[in-house]
Coordinates of C-alpha atoms in Angstrom, one line a residue:
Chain M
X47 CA -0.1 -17.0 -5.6
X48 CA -1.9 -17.5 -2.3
X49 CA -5.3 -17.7 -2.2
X50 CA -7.1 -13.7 -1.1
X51 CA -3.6 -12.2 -1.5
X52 CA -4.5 -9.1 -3.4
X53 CA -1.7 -8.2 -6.2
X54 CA -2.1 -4.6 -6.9
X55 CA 0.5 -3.0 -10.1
X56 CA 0.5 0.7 -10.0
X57 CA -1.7 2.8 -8.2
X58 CA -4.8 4.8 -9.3
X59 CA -3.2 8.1 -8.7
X60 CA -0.8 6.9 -11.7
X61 CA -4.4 6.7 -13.8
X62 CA -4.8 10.0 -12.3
X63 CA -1.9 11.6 -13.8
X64 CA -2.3 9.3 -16.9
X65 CA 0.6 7.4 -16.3
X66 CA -1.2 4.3 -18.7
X67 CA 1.9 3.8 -21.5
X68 CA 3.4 0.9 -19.9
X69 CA 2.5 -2.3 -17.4
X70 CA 2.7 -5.6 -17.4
X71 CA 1.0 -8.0 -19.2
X72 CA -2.5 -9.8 -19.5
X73 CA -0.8 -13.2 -19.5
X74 CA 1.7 -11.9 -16.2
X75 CA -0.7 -10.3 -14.6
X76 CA -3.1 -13.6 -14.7
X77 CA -0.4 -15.4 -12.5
X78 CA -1.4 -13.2 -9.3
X79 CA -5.5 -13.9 -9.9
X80 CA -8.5 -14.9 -11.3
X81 CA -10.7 -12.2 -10.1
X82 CA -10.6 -8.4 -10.7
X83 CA -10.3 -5.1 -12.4
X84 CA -8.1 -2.9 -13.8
X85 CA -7.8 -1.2 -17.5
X86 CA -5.7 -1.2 -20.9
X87 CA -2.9 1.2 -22.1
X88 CA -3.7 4.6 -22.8
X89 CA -6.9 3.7 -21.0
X90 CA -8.6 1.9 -23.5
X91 CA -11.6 0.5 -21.7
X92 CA -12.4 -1.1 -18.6
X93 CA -10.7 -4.6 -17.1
X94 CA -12.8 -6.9 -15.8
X95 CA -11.4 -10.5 -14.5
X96 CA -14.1 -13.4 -14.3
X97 CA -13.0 -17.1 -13.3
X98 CA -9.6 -16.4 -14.8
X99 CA -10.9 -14.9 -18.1
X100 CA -9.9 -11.0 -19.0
X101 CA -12.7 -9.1 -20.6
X102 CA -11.8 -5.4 -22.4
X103 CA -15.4 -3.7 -22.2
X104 CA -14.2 -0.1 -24.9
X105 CA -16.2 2.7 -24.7
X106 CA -18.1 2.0 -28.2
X107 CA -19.7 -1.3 -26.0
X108 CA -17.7 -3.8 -27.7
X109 CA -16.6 -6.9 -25.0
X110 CA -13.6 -8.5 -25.8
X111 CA -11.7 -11.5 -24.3
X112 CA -8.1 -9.5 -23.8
X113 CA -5.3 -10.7 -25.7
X114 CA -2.5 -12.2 -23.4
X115 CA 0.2 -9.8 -24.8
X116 CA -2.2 -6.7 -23.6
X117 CA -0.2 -4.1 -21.9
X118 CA -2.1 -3.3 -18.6
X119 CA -1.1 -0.3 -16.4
X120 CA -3.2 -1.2 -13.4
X121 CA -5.1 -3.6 -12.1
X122 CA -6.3 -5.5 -9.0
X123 CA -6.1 -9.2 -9.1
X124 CA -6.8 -12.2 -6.6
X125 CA -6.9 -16.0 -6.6
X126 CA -10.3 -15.5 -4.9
X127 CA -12.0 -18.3 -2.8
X128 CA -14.5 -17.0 -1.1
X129 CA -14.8 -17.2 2.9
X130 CA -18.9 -15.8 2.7
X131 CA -21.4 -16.4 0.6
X132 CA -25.2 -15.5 0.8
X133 CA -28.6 -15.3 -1.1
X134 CA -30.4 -11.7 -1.9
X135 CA -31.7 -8.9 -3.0
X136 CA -29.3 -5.5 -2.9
X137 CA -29.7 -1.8 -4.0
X138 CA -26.8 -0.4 -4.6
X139 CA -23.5 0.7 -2.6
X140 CA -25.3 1.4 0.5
X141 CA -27.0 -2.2 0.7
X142 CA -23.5 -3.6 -0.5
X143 CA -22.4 -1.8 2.8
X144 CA -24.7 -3.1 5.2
X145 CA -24.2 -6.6 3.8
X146 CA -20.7 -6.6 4.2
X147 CA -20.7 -5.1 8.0
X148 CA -23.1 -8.6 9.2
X149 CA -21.6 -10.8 7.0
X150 CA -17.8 -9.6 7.9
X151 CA -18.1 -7.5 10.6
X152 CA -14.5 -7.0 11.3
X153 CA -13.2 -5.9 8.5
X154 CA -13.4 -2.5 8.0
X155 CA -9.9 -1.5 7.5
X156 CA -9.0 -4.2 5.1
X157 CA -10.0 -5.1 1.5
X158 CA -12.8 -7.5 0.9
X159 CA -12.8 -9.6 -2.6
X160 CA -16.3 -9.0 -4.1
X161 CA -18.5 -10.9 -6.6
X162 CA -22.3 -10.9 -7.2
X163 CA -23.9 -12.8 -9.5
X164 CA -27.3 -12.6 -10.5
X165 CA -30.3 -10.4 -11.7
X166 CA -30.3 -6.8 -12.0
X167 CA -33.2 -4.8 -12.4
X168 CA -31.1 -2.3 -13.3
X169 CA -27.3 -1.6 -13.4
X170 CA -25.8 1.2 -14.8
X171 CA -22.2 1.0 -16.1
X172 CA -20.0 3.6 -17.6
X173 CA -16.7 2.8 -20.2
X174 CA -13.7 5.2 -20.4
X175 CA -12.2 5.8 -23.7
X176 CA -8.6 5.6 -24.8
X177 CA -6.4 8.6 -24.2
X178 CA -6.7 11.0 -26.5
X179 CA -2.6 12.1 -26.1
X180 CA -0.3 10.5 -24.1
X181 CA -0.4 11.5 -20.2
X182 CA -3.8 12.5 -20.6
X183 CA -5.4 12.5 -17.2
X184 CA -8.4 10.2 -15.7
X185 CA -10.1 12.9 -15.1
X186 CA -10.3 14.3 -18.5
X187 CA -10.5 11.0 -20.2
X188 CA -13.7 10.2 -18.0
X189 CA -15.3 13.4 -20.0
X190 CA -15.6 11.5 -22.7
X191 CA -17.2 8.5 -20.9
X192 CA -20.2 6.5 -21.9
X193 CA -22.6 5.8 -19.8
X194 CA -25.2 2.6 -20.0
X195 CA -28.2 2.0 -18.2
X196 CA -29.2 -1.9 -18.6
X197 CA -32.5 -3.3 -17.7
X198 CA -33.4 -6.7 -16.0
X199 CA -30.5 -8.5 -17.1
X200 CA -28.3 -11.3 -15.5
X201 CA -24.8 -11.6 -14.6
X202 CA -21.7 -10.2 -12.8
X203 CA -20.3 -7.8 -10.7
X204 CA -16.3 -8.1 -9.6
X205 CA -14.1 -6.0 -7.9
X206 CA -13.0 -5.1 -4.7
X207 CA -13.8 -2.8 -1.3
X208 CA -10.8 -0.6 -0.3
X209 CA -10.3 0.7 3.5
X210 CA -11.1 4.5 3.6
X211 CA -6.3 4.5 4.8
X212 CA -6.2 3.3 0.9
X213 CA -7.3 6.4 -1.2
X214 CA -5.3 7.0 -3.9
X215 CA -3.9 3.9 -3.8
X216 CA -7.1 2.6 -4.7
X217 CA -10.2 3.7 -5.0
X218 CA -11.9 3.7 -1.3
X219 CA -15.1 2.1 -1.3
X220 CA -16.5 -0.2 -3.7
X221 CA -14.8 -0.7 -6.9
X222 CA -16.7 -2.9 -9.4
X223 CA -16.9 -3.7 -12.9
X224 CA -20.2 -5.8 -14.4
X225 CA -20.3 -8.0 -17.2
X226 CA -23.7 -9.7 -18.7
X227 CA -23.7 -13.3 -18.4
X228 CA -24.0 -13.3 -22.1
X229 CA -20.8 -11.3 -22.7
X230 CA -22.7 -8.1 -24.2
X231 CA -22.7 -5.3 -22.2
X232 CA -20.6 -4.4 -19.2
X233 CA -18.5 -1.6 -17.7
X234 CA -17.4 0.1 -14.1
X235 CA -20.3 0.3 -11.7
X236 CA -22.4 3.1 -11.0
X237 CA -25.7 2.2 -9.3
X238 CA -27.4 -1.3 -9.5
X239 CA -30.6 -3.2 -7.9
X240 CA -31.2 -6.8 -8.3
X241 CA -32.4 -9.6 -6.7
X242 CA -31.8 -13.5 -6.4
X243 CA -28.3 -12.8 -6.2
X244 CA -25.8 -15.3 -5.0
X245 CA -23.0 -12.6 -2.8
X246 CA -19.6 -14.1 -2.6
X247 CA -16.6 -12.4 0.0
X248 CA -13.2 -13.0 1.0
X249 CA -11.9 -10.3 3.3
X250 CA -8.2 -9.7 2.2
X251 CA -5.4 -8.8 4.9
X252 CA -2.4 -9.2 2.6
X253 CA -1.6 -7.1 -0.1
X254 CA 1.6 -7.3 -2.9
X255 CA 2.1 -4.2 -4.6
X256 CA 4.0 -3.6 -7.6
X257 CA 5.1 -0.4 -8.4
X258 CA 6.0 0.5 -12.5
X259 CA 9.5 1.3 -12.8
X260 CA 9.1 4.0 -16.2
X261 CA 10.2 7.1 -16.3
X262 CA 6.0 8.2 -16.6
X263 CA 5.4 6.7 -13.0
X264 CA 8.3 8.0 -11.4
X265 CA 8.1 11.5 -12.8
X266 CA 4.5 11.8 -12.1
X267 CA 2.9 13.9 -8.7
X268 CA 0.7 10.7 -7.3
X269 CA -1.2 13.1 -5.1
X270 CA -4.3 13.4 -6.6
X271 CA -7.2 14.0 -4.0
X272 CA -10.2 12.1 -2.9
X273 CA -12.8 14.7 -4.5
X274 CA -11.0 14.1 -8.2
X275 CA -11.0 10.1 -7.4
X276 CA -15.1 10.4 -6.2
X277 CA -15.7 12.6 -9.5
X278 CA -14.3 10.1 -12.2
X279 CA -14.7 6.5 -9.8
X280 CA -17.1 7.3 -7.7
Chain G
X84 CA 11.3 -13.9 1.0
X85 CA 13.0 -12.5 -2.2
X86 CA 15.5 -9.6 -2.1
X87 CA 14.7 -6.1 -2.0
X88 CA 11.0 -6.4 -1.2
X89 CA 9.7 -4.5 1.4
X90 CA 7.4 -6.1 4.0
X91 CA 5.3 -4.4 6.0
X92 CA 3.3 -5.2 8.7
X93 CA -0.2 -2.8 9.8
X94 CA 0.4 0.7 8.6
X95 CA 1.8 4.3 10.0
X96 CA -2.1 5.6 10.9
X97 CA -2.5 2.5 13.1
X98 CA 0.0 4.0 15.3
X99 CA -1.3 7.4 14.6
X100 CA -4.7 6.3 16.2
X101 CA -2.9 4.1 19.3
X102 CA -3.4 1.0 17.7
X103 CA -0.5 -1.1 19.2
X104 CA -1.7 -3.8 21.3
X105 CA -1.4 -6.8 19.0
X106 CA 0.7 -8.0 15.9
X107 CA 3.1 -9.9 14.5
X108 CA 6.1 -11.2 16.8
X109 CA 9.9 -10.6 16.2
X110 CA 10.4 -14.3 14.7
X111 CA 7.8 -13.7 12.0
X112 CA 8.8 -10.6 11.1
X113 CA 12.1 -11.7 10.5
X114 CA 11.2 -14.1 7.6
X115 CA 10.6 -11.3 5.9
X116 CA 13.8 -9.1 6.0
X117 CA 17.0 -8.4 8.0
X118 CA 17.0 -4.7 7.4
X119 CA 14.2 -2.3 8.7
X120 CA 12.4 -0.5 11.8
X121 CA 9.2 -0.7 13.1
X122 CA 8.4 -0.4 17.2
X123 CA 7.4 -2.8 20.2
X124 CA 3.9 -3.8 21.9
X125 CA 2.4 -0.4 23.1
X126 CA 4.8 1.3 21.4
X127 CA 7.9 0.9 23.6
X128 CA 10.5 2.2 22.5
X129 CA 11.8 2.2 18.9
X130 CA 13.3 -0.8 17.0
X131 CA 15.9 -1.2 14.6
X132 CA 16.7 -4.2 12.6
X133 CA 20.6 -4.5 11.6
X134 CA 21.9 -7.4 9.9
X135 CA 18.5 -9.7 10.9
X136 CA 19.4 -8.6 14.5
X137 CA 16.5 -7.0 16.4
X138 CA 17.2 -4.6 18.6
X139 CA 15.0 -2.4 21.1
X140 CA 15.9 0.9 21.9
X141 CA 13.7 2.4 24.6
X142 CA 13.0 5.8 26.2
X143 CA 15.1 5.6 29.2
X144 CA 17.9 4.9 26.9
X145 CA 18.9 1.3 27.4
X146 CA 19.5 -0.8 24.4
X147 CA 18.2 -4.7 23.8
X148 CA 18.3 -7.3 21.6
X149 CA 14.6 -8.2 21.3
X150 CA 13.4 -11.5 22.6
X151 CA 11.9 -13.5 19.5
X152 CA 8.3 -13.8 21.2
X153 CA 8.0 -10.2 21.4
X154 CA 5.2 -8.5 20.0
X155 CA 5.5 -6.0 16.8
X156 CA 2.6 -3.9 16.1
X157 CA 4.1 -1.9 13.4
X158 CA 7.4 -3.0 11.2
X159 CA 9.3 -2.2 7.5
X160 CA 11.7 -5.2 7.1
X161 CA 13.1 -5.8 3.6
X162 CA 16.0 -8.7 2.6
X163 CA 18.5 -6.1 1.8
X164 CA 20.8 -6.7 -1.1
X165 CA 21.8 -3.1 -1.8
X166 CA 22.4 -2.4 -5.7
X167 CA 24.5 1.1 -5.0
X168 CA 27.2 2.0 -2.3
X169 CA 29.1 4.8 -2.4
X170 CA 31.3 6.8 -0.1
X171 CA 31.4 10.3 1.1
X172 CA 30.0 12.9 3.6
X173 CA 25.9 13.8 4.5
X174 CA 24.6 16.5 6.1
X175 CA 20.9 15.7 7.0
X176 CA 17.7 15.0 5.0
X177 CA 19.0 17.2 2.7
X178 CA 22.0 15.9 1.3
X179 CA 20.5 12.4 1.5
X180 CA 17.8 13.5 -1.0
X181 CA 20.9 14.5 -3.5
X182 CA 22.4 11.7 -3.0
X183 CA 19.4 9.3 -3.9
X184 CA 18.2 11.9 -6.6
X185 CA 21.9 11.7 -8.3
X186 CA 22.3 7.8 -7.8
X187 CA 18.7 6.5 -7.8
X188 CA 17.2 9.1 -10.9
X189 CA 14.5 7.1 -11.4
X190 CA 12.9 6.1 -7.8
X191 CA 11.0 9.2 -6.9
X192 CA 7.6 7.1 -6.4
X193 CA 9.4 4.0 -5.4
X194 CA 10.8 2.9 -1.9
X195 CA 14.3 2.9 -0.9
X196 CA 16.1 0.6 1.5
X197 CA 19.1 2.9 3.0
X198 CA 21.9 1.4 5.1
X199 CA 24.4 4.5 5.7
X200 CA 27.3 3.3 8.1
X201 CA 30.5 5.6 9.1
X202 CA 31.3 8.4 11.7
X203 CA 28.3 10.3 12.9
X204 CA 30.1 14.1 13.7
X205 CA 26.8 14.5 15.5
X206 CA 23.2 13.0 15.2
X207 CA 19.8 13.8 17.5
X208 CA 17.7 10.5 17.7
X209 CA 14.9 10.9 19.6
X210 CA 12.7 7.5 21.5
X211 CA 9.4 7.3 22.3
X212 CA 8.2 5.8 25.9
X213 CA 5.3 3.4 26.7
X214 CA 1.8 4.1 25.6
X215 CA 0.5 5.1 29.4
X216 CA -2.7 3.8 28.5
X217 CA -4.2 1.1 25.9
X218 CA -4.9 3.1 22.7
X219 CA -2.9 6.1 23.7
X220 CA -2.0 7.8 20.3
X221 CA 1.5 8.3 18.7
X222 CA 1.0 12.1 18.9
X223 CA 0.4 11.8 22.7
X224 CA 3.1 9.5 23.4
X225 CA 5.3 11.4 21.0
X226 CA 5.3 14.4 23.6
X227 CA 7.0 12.5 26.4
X228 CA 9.8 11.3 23.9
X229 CA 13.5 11.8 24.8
X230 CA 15.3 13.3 22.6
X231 CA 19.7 12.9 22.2
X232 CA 22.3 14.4 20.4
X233 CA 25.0 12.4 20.2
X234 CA 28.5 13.4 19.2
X235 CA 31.8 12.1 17.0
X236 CA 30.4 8.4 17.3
X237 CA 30.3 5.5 14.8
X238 CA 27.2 3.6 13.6
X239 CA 24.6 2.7 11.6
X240 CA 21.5 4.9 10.5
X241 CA 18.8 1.9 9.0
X242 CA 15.3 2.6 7.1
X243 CA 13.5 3.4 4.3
X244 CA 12.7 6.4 1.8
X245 CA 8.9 6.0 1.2
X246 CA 7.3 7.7 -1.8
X247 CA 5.1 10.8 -1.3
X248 CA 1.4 9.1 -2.3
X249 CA 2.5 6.3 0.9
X250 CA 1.9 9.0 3.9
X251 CA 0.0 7.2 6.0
X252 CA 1.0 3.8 5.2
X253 CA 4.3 4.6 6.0
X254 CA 5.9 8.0 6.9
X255 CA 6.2 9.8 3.4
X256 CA 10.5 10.9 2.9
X257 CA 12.8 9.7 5.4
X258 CA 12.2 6.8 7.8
X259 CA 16.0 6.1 9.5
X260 CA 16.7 4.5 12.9
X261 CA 19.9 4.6 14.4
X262 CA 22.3 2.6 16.6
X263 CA 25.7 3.2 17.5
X264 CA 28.4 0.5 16.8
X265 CA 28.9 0.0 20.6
X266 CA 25.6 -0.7 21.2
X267 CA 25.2 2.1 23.6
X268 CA 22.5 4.4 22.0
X269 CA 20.2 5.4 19.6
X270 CA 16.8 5.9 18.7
X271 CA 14.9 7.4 15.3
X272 CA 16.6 10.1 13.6
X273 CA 16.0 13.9 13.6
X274 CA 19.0 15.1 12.3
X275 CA 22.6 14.0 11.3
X276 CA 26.0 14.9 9.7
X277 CA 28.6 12.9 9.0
X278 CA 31.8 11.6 6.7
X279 CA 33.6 8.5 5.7
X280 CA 30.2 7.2 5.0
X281 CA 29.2 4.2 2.9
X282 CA 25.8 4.7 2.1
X283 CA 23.9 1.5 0.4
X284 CA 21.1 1.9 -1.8
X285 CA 18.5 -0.5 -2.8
X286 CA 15.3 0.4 -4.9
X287 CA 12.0 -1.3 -4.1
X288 CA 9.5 -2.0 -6.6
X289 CA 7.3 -4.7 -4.5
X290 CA 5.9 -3.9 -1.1
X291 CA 3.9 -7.2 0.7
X292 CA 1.4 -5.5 3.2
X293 CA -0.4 -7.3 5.9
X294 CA -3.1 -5.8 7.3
X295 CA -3.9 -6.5 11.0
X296 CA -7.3 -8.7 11.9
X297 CA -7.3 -7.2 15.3
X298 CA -10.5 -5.4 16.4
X299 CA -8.9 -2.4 17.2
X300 CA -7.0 -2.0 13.9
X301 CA -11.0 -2.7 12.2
X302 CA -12.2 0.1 14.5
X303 CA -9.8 2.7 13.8
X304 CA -10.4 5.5 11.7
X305 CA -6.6 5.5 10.2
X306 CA -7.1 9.4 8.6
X307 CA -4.3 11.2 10.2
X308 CA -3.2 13.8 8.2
X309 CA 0.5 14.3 6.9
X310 CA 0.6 17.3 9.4
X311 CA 0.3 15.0 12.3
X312 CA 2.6 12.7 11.0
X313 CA 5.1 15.2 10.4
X314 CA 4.9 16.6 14.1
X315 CA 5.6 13.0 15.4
X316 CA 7.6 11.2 12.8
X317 CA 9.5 14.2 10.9

């Protein structure tokens, strides 16, 4: 696929509603990009996509590479060269923010391709569980979440920014997951500081979304609204 | 492009907030599909897409095939290979909703490409004028909108179902634009009934969006609610 093309399969609001039984696969979903997030059937940990390699980060803090027949029922993927890239410190969202309005100050309303590589002081991460029944909902399988606080480590954070029009779609804002350089911890963003950080971005103005074709997705409400999305990705 | 994927160029909210200076022109857009609507440079006048033939409908009623260089700051085009056709009778929204329901059971959350041609026993299209200023909203340019009803008259009715979580994107149900086989009139539909119908289906799994890189798309806010959209679009 083109390079900064996002390839999107599903939407969160499936996650929402649990839709998570059925996707495509690791090895598929790997032909759209080398860069991103997304998670496993039924849930089972957090995605994260690092030069081409897909990492499963489960809730008991194991990290492993994700088999190519893994069933994935969403994710957010791009062949991602980036256009921007600078030296610093940041701490957290609101730093990320400011960054990316000087460093690509026109592009609020699209999606921008993130990856920052580096130290953190701190970072804290939090890993979903599997679903505990089928069509179990995000909101109740984040319950059960584990969160991590780590402490001056190095290594990565990937993922994407989402226009405020995408909501439900995606999750507006920042959406990244972290991975330690030396493959032990990791999970979905919360809060992070860090300096001597190299800050790579590639706004994104073309999109491919694939929508599942199951029975699950198509039966499903989709409407879930921005204050359930905030409580479990926020 | 490949058959039965929907391209789409900026998104419904754009319009909502005025933005229709800039975009794509009608050459472009026509890589991607032969089958769709979308509207014209400052939103004049409503466009329909019929057999990869552009045409521009405007307020004052006159009907044109749209010069290639023209701009498109909004458009839904798809490469339409329908996979069901059928024959019969529709009355409205309605009975278009059975019909997809009973012969589509498993495309709630997907799009739909919808060609319905046949004799139109009556059908109110309305079309929108000119923004009167740059930025001028849909809402506001909505209010000076003609509306026809047109009577015992053959044509086509061209568009899209789009899912419930897409409001905003796109207009959420029913999206048809309508021209009458002697070129003479029509506009986006209200309301309709009709028989000897043959209404061609096609489900849509893969949506390509492109964002605009326009200032004014960055600088819009792109919120409007589905109440809005409804008063304009519905």
């Amino acid at each position: 696929m083109e390079v900064n093309k996002l390839y999107q399969f599903s939407i969160l609001n499936a996650l929402m509603d649990g839709v998570a039984d059925e996707g495509i696969n690791v090895s598929t979903m790997l032909e759209s990009g080398d860069h991103g997030l997304g998670t496993f059937k039924h849930m089972d940990g957090e995605m994260v996509v690092i030069d081409g390699i897909v990492y499963q980060m489960k809730q008991d803090g194991s990290i492993v590479v994700a088999d190519p027949e893994m069933v994935v029922p969403f994710a957010m993927v791009t062949r991602f060269q980036p256009t921007q890239v600078s030296h610093g410190s940041l701490s957290g969202k609101d730093a990320l923010d400011l960054h990316i309005s000087e460093h690509l100050p026109n592009a609020r309303n699209l999606f921008v391709a993130i990856r920052i590589d580096g130290q953190f002081e701190h970072i804290t991460v939090r890993t979903v569980g599997k679903q505990e029944y089928p069509g179990e909902c995000l909101v109740d399988v984040g319950k059960r979440q584990v969160v991590r606080t780590l402490s001056n480590t190095t290594g990565t954070l990937v993922g994407f920014y989402s226009p405020g029009f995408s909501q439900g779609l995606s999750v507006a804002g920042y959406h990244l997951h972290f991975l330690e350089d030396n493959r032990r911890n990791g999970g979905h963003m919360l809060d992070f500081r860090g300096g001597n950080m190299q800050i790579s971005l590639s706004p994104i103005t073309r999109v491919e979304l694939e929508l599942p074709q199951s029975n699950g997705f198509n039966s499903a409400t989709l409407l879930a609204d921005a204050g359930n999305i905030q409580q479990v990705e926020g």
